[in-house]
Tab-separated table of C-alpha atoms and ligand atoms in Angstrom:
chain	number	residue	atom	x	y	z
A	254	MET	CA	16.226	51.194	49.895
A	255	ASN	CA	17.149	53.961	52.353
A	256	THR	CA	14.930	56.998	52.801
A	257	GLN	CA	16.539	60.394	53.314
A	258	PHE	CA	14.667	63.317	54.823
A	259	SER	CA	15.266	66.872	55.908
A	260	CYS	CA	12.434	69.281	56.691
A	261	VAL	CA	12.496	72.303	54.358
A	262	GLY	CA	10.152	74.388	56.518
A	263	CYS	CA	7.394	74.729	53.906
A	264	GLY	CA	4.672	74.813	56.586
A	265	LYS	CA	2.336	72.493	54.668
A	266	CYS	CA	2.006	70.056	57.577
A	267	CYS	CA	0.779	73.015	59.657
A	268	THR	CA	-2.055	73.748	57.210
A	269	ASP	CA	-5.353	71.875	57.043
A	270	HIS	CA	-4.086	69.201	59.443
A	271	HIS	CA	-6.021	68.373	62.575
A	272	VAL	CA	-3.118	67.629	64.928
A	273	PRO	CA	-3.842	64.857	67.475
A	274	LEU	CA	-3.209	66.086	71.018
A	275	THR	CA	-2.486	64.411	74.312
A	276	LEU	CA	-4.839	65.325	77.141
A	277	SER	CA	-2.485	67.930	78.601
A	278	GLU	CA	-1.863	69.361	75.130
A	279	ALA	CA	-5.621	69.565	74.487
A	280	LYS	CA	-6.031	71.350	77.820
A	281	GLN	CA	-3.301	73.833	76.849
A	282	TRP	CA	-4.734	74.243	73.347
A	283	ALA	CA	-8.098	75.178	74.836
A	284	ALA	CA	-6.469	77.516	77.382
A	285	ASP	CA	-4.665	79.274	74.504
A	286	GLY	CA	-8.007	79.923	72.763
A	287	GLY	CA	-7.760	77.174	70.139
A	288	ASN	CA	-10.528	74.820	69.053
A	289	VAL	CA	-10.416	71.065	69.522
A	290	ILE	CA	-12.141	68.576	67.240
A	291	VAL	CA	-13.170	65.232	68.759
A	292	LEU	CA	-13.043	62.198	66.459
A	293	ALA	CA	-14.503	58.830	67.467
A	294	GLU	CA	-14.272	55.353	65.951
A	295	ALA	CA	-15.080	51.978	67.497
A	296	PHE	CA	-15.162	48.251	66.883
A	297	LEU	CA	-16.982	45.412	68.589
A	298	GLU	CA	-15.451	43.507	71.485
A	299	ASP	CA	-15.402	40.369	69.300
A	300	GLY	CA	-13.157	42.201	66.834
A	301	TYR	CA	-15.732	43.094	64.165
A	302	GLY	CA	-14.508	46.274	62.476
A	303	VAL	CA	-10.773	45.846	62.933
A	304	PRO	CA	-8.350	43.708	60.867
A	305	ALA	CA	-6.876	40.866	62.937
A	306	LEU	CA	-3.312	42.167	62.494
A	307	GLN	CA	-4.241	45.566	63.920
A	308	HIS	CA	-6.354	44.267	66.764
A	309	THR	CA	-3.793	44.511	69.565
A	310	HIS	CA	-2.704	48.041	68.689
A	311	ALA	CA	-6.305	49.211	68.215
A	312	GLN	CA	-7.481	47.641	71.472
A	313	ARG	CA	-4.656	49.080	73.545
A	314	ARG	CA	-5.561	52.647	72.531
A	315	SER	CA	-9.286	52.130	73.091
A	316	CYS	CA	-11.711	51.998	75.975
A	317	LEU	CA	-14.148	49.119	76.495
A	318	VAL	CA	-17.666	50.577	76.598
A	319	PRO	CA	-21.231	49.280	76.442
A	320	SER	CA	-23.206	49.549	73.194
A	321	GLY	CA	-26.739	48.152	73.289
A	322	ASN	CA	-26.512	44.577	74.571
A	323	THR	CA	-22.843	44.169	73.786
A	324	ASN	CA	-19.506	45.907	74.266
A	325	ALA	CA	-17.283	47.850	71.937
A	326	TYR	CA	-13.840	49.394	71.984
A	327	VAL	CA	-13.977	53.103	71.291
A	328	ALA	CA	-10.925	55.150	70.297
A	329	ILE	CA	-11.259	58.888	70.760
A	330	THR	CA	-8.917	61.484	69.314
A	331	PHE	CA	-8.731	65.053	70.540
A	332	ALA	CA	-7.093	67.119	67.795
A	333	ALA	CA	-6.236	70.748	67.163
A	334	PHE	CA	-8.919	71.968	64.737
A	335	ASN	CA	-6.791	73.355	61.936
A	336	VAL	CA	-8.786	74.497	58.928
A	337	GLY	CA	-6.341	76.503	56.859
A	338	PRO	CA	-3.071	77.505	58.553
A	339	CYS	CA	-2.661	76.537	62.204
A	340	ARG	CA	-3.306	79.431	64.569
A	341	ASN	CA	0.346	79.198	65.651
A	342	LEU	CA	1.874	79.424	62.162
A	343	ASP	CA	3.379	82.850	61.461
A	344	ALA	CA	3.897	84.617	58.120
A	345	GLU	CA	7.397	83.091	57.783
A	346	ASN	CA	6.007	79.552	58.238
A	347	LEU	CA	7.512	79.376	61.711
A	348	CYS	CA	5.707	77.945	64.717
A	349	ARG	CA	4.982	80.572	67.374
A	350	ILE	CA	4.961	77.879	70.080
A	351	TYR	CA	7.893	75.897	68.712
A	352	GLU	CA	9.408	75.097	72.124
A	353	ARG	CA	6.127	73.670	73.411
A	354	ARG	CA	4.557	72.460	70.139
A	355	PRO	CA	2.514	69.238	70.425
A	356	LEU	CA	4.165	65.834	70.278
A	357	VAL	CA	2.655	64.974	66.899
A	358	CYS	CA	4.073	68.192	65.388
A	359	ARG	CA	7.518	66.920	66.414
A	360	ILE	CA	6.893	63.501	64.870
A	361	TYR	CA	5.620	64.481	61.402
A	362	PRO	CA	6.139	63.092	58.743
A	363	MET	CA	6.460	59.777	60.614
A	364	GLU	CA	3.354	57.718	61.312
A	365	ILE	CA	2.188	57.011	64.863
A	366	ASN	CA	0.266	53.894	63.861
A	367	PRO	CA	2.763	50.996	63.541
A	368	HIS	CA	0.519	49.452	60.873
A	369	ILE	CA	0.813	52.427	58.530
A	370	PRO	CA	4.135	52.427	56.665
A	371	LEU	CA	5.740	55.759	55.858
A	372	ARG	CA	4.951	56.664	52.237
A	373	PRO	CA	6.694	59.903	51.216
A	374	GLU	CA	4.249	60.394	48.345
A	375	ALA	CA	1.361	60.456	50.818
A	376	LYS	CA	2.958	63.227	52.888
A	377	ASP	CA	2.823	66.982	52.435
A	378	CYS	CA	6.600	67.381	52.366
A	379	PRO	CA	7.810	68.421	48.888
A	380	PRO	CA	9.964	65.970	46.865
A	381	HIS	CA	13.241	67.778	47.599
A	382	ALA	CA	12.714	67.229	51.357
A	383	TRP	CA	13.172	63.511	50.609
A	384	GLU	CA	16.291	64.030	48.514
A	385	GLN	CA	18.508	65.577	51.157
A	386	GLY	CA	19.561	65.210	54.759
A	387	PRO	CA	20.630	62.154	56.717
A	388	ASP	CA	19.334	58.634	56.195
A	389	PHE	CA	15.932	58.693	57.864
A	390	ILE	CA	14.876	55.082	57.402
A	391	VAL	CA	17.348	52.273	56.722
A	392	GLY	CA	16.060	48.755	56.086
A	393	GLY	CA	12.656	49.739	57.448
A	394	LYS	CA	14.170	51.062	60.705
A	395	VAL	CA	13.901	54.693	61.823
A	396	MET	CA	17.449	55.916	62.520
A	397	ASP	CA	16.580	58.846	64.803
A	398	THR	CA	16.297	57.411	68.326
A	399	LEU	CA	14.817	60.652	69.724
A	400	LEU	CA	12.085	60.458	67.104
A	401	MET	CA	11.340	56.849	68.085
A	402	THR	CA	11.096	57.959	71.727
A	403	LEU	CA	8.552	60.635	70.761
A	404	ILE	CA	6.515	58.157	68.721
A	405	GLU	CA	6.444	55.735	71.632
A	406	ALA	CA	5.443	58.547	74.016
A	407	SER	CA	2.553	59.431	71.713
A	408	ARG	CA	1.399	55.804	71.529
A	409	GLN	CA	1.668	55.461	75.301
A	410	ALA	CA	-0.391	58.623	75.879
A	411	ASP	CA	-3.093	57.199	73.579
A	412	ARG	CA	-3.199	54.067	75.749
A	413	ASP	CA	-3.018	55.810	79.111
A	414	GLU	CA	-5.661	58.434	78.302
A	415	ALA	CA	-8.313	56.324	76.531
A	416	GLY	CA	-10.509	56.067	79.641
A	417	ALA	CA	-10.175	59.740	80.557
A	418	LYS	CA	-11.143	60.818	77.038
A	419	ASP	CA	-14.210	58.584	77.194
A	420	ALA	CA	-15.200	60.143	80.541
A	421	ILE	CA	-14.728	63.655	79.112
A	422	CYS	CA	-16.855	62.729	76.096
A	423	ASN	CA	-19.536	61.400	78.443
A	424	LEU	CA	-19.683	64.769	80.221
A	425	LEU	CA	-20.010	66.501	76.834
A	426	GLY	CA	-22.746	64.195	75.498
A	427	ILE	CA	-20.444	62.703	72.866
A	428	ARG	CA	-21.726	59.147	72.530
A	429	THR	CA	-21.849	58.207	68.854
A	430	ALA	CA	-18.865	56.693	67.055
A	431	ALA	CA	-18.268	55.410	63.556
A	432	LEU	CA	-17.252	51.792	62.923
A	433	LYS	CA	-13.485	51.654	62.550
A	434	GLY	CA	-12.556	51.624	58.878
A	435	ASP	CA	-16.019	52.866	57.876
A	436	GLY	CA	-15.525	56.453	58.983
A	437	PHE	CA	-15.276	58.829	61.917
A	438	THR	CA	-17.750	60.887	63.830
A	439	ALA	CA	-16.485	64.438	64.326
A	440	TYR	CA	-17.596	66.821	67.055
A	441	LEU	CA	-16.722	70.454	67.660
A	442	PRO	CA	-17.567	70.920	71.342
A	443	ASP	CA	-18.097	74.296	72.973
A	444	MET	CA	-14.586	75.040	74.169
A	445	ALA	CA	-15.629	76.440	77.559
A	446	ALA	CA	-17.531	73.204	78.282
A	447	PHE	CA	-14.605	71.166	76.925
A	448	ALA	CA	-12.146	72.938	79.230
A	449	ILE	CA	-14.391	72.359	82.263
A	450	ALA	CA	-14.830	68.659	81.403
A	451	VAL	CA	-11.082	68.153	80.908
A	452	GLU	CA	-10.360	69.906	84.197
A	453	GLU	CA	-12.942	67.825	86.062
A	454	ILE	CA	-11.679	64.494	84.741
A	455	SER	CA	-8.008	65.479	85.074
A	456	ASN	CA	-8.617	66.162	88.770
A	457	THR	CA	-10.419	62.874	89.385
A	458	ALA	CA	-8.304	60.134	90.950
A	459	THR	CA	-10.766	57.437	89.839
A	460	LEU	CA	-12.772	57.702	86.640
A	461	PRO	CA	-16.546	57.682	87.176
A	462	PRO	CA	-18.083	54.260	86.387
A	463	LEU	CA	-19.898	53.965	83.058
A	464	SER	CA	-23.572	53.057	83.198
A	465	ILE	CA	-25.540	51.386	80.417
A	466	GLU	CA	-27.051	54.835	79.735
A	467	SER	CA	-23.606	56.123	78.954
A	468	GLY	CA	-23.103	53.499	76.247
A	469	TRP	CA	-22.104	54.307	72.705
A	470	THR	CA	-24.112	54.217	69.481
A	471	PHE	CA	-22.655	53.459	66.059
A	472	HIS	CA	-23.210	55.687	63.044
A	473	VAL	CA	-22.431	53.708	59.880
A	474	SER	CA	-22.326	54.285	56.137
A	475	GLY	CA	-24.908	51.759	55.016
A	476	PRO	CA	-27.614	49.225	55.909
A	477	ASP	CA	-25.409	46.122	55.599
A	478	ILE	CA	-23.044	47.265	58.341
A	479	ALA	CA	-25.974	48.499	60.419
A	480	ASP	CA	-27.625	45.047	60.175
A	481	THR	CA	-24.415	43.267	61.201
A	482	LEU	CA	-23.966	45.527	64.207
A	483	ARG	CA	-27.594	45.178	65.269
A	484	SER	CA	-27.366	41.377	64.958
A	485	ALA	CA	-24.410	41.490	67.322
A	486	GLY	CA	-26.523	43.485	69.801
A	487	ALA	CA	-24.922	46.892	69.244
A	488	GLN	CA	-26.831	50.164	69.259
A	489	VAL	CA	-27.017	51.824	65.811
A	490	ALA	CA	-28.091	55.421	65.189
A	491	ILE	CA	-31.364	55.802	63.324
A	492	ASN	CA	-31.701	59.587	63.405
A	493	ASP	CA	-29.738	62.248	61.558
A	494	PRO	CA	-26.799	63.591	63.583
A	495	LEU	CA	-27.625	66.503	65.869
A	496	ASN	CA	-24.235	67.359	67.317
A	497	TYR	CA	-21.721	65.648	65.040
A	498	THR	CA	-20.733	65.046	61.432
A	499	PHE	CA	-20.190	61.576	59.990
A	500	ILE	CA	-17.046	61.415	57.853
A	501	SER	CA	-17.300	58.351	55.632
A	502	LEU	CA	-14.156	56.504	54.581
A	503	LYS	CA	-16.066	54.605	51.905
A	504	GLN	CA	-15.347	55.526	48.277
A	505	ALA	CA	-18.352	57.284	46.699
B	818	SF4	S1	1.474	74.005	66.680
B	818	SF4	FE1	3.199	74.768	65.459
B	818	SF4	S2	4.146	72.938	64.561
B	818	SF4	FE2	2.109	72.350	65.264
B	818	SF4	S3	0.725	72.591	63.489
B	818	SF4	FE3	0.684	74.525	64.643
B	818	SF4	S4	2.252	75.826	63.705
B	818	SF4	FE4	2.644	73.706	63.064
B	819	SF4	S1	5.453	69.459	55.279
B	819	SF4	FE1	7.393	68.353	55.663
B	819	SF4	S2	8.972	69.693	54.825
B	819	SF4	FE2	7.128	70.955	55.046
B	819	SF4	S3	7.327	71.873	57.127
B	819	SF4	FE3	6.184	69.978	57.361
B	819	SF4	S4	7.719	68.405	57.896
B	819	SF4	FE4	8.814	70.169	57.010
């Protein structure tokens, strides 16, 4: 079945959505006075924490880091912290920075992750947005080649910038991640410190080497996962979070 789509400009995707940013977009967001939320998830080098089918995609957008006596792949997302309407959304639901809006704003409602199929009912776009406009997806294929180029650019930035984001997090003391699929850790760094860290790493030709002290710790939802990670040699948090929030993906 074909999927039609035409944006109706309702502004819902610009409200209560933390918009993932590339490194240069995060730098600009900070320079404009916006806040950036840092989200971290990880899985073990042996693949524990990630479904086999998603392993290649997940690994390519992650950075190999030490955790205890083993290694893990950590994926870090810098996102515009949008609680309520985005700071760039005006009273007419128009974007004040439309010409330079982030890549992900140009891609919505498509998914970046190739393992997440587009489900109109899971998106903020109202039903009539899916009942008009050109064929958007035909036989599972996205028809808009420009859109596909933007999606690929976003995926490529995730891959290219994984190490730099890890180095920035190291400067900011961000070293605890959730296990992929179990949740996220979420940090709201001081934006002046964030801007300095991004500038420093952006100007570094070679990323600083990671020491064992700069390894990552897992924060998990329950003792079973904690035991499995510890058995594999990974470091697991035992204290309550000081500088982050754990967002569980487990059903209560
Ligand atoms: S930057 Fe513009 S397009 Fe992106 S969420 Fe904000 S208002 Fe919407
Ligand atoms: S939620 Fe959908 S229809 Fe509404 S502005 Fe965003 S992309 Fe357009």
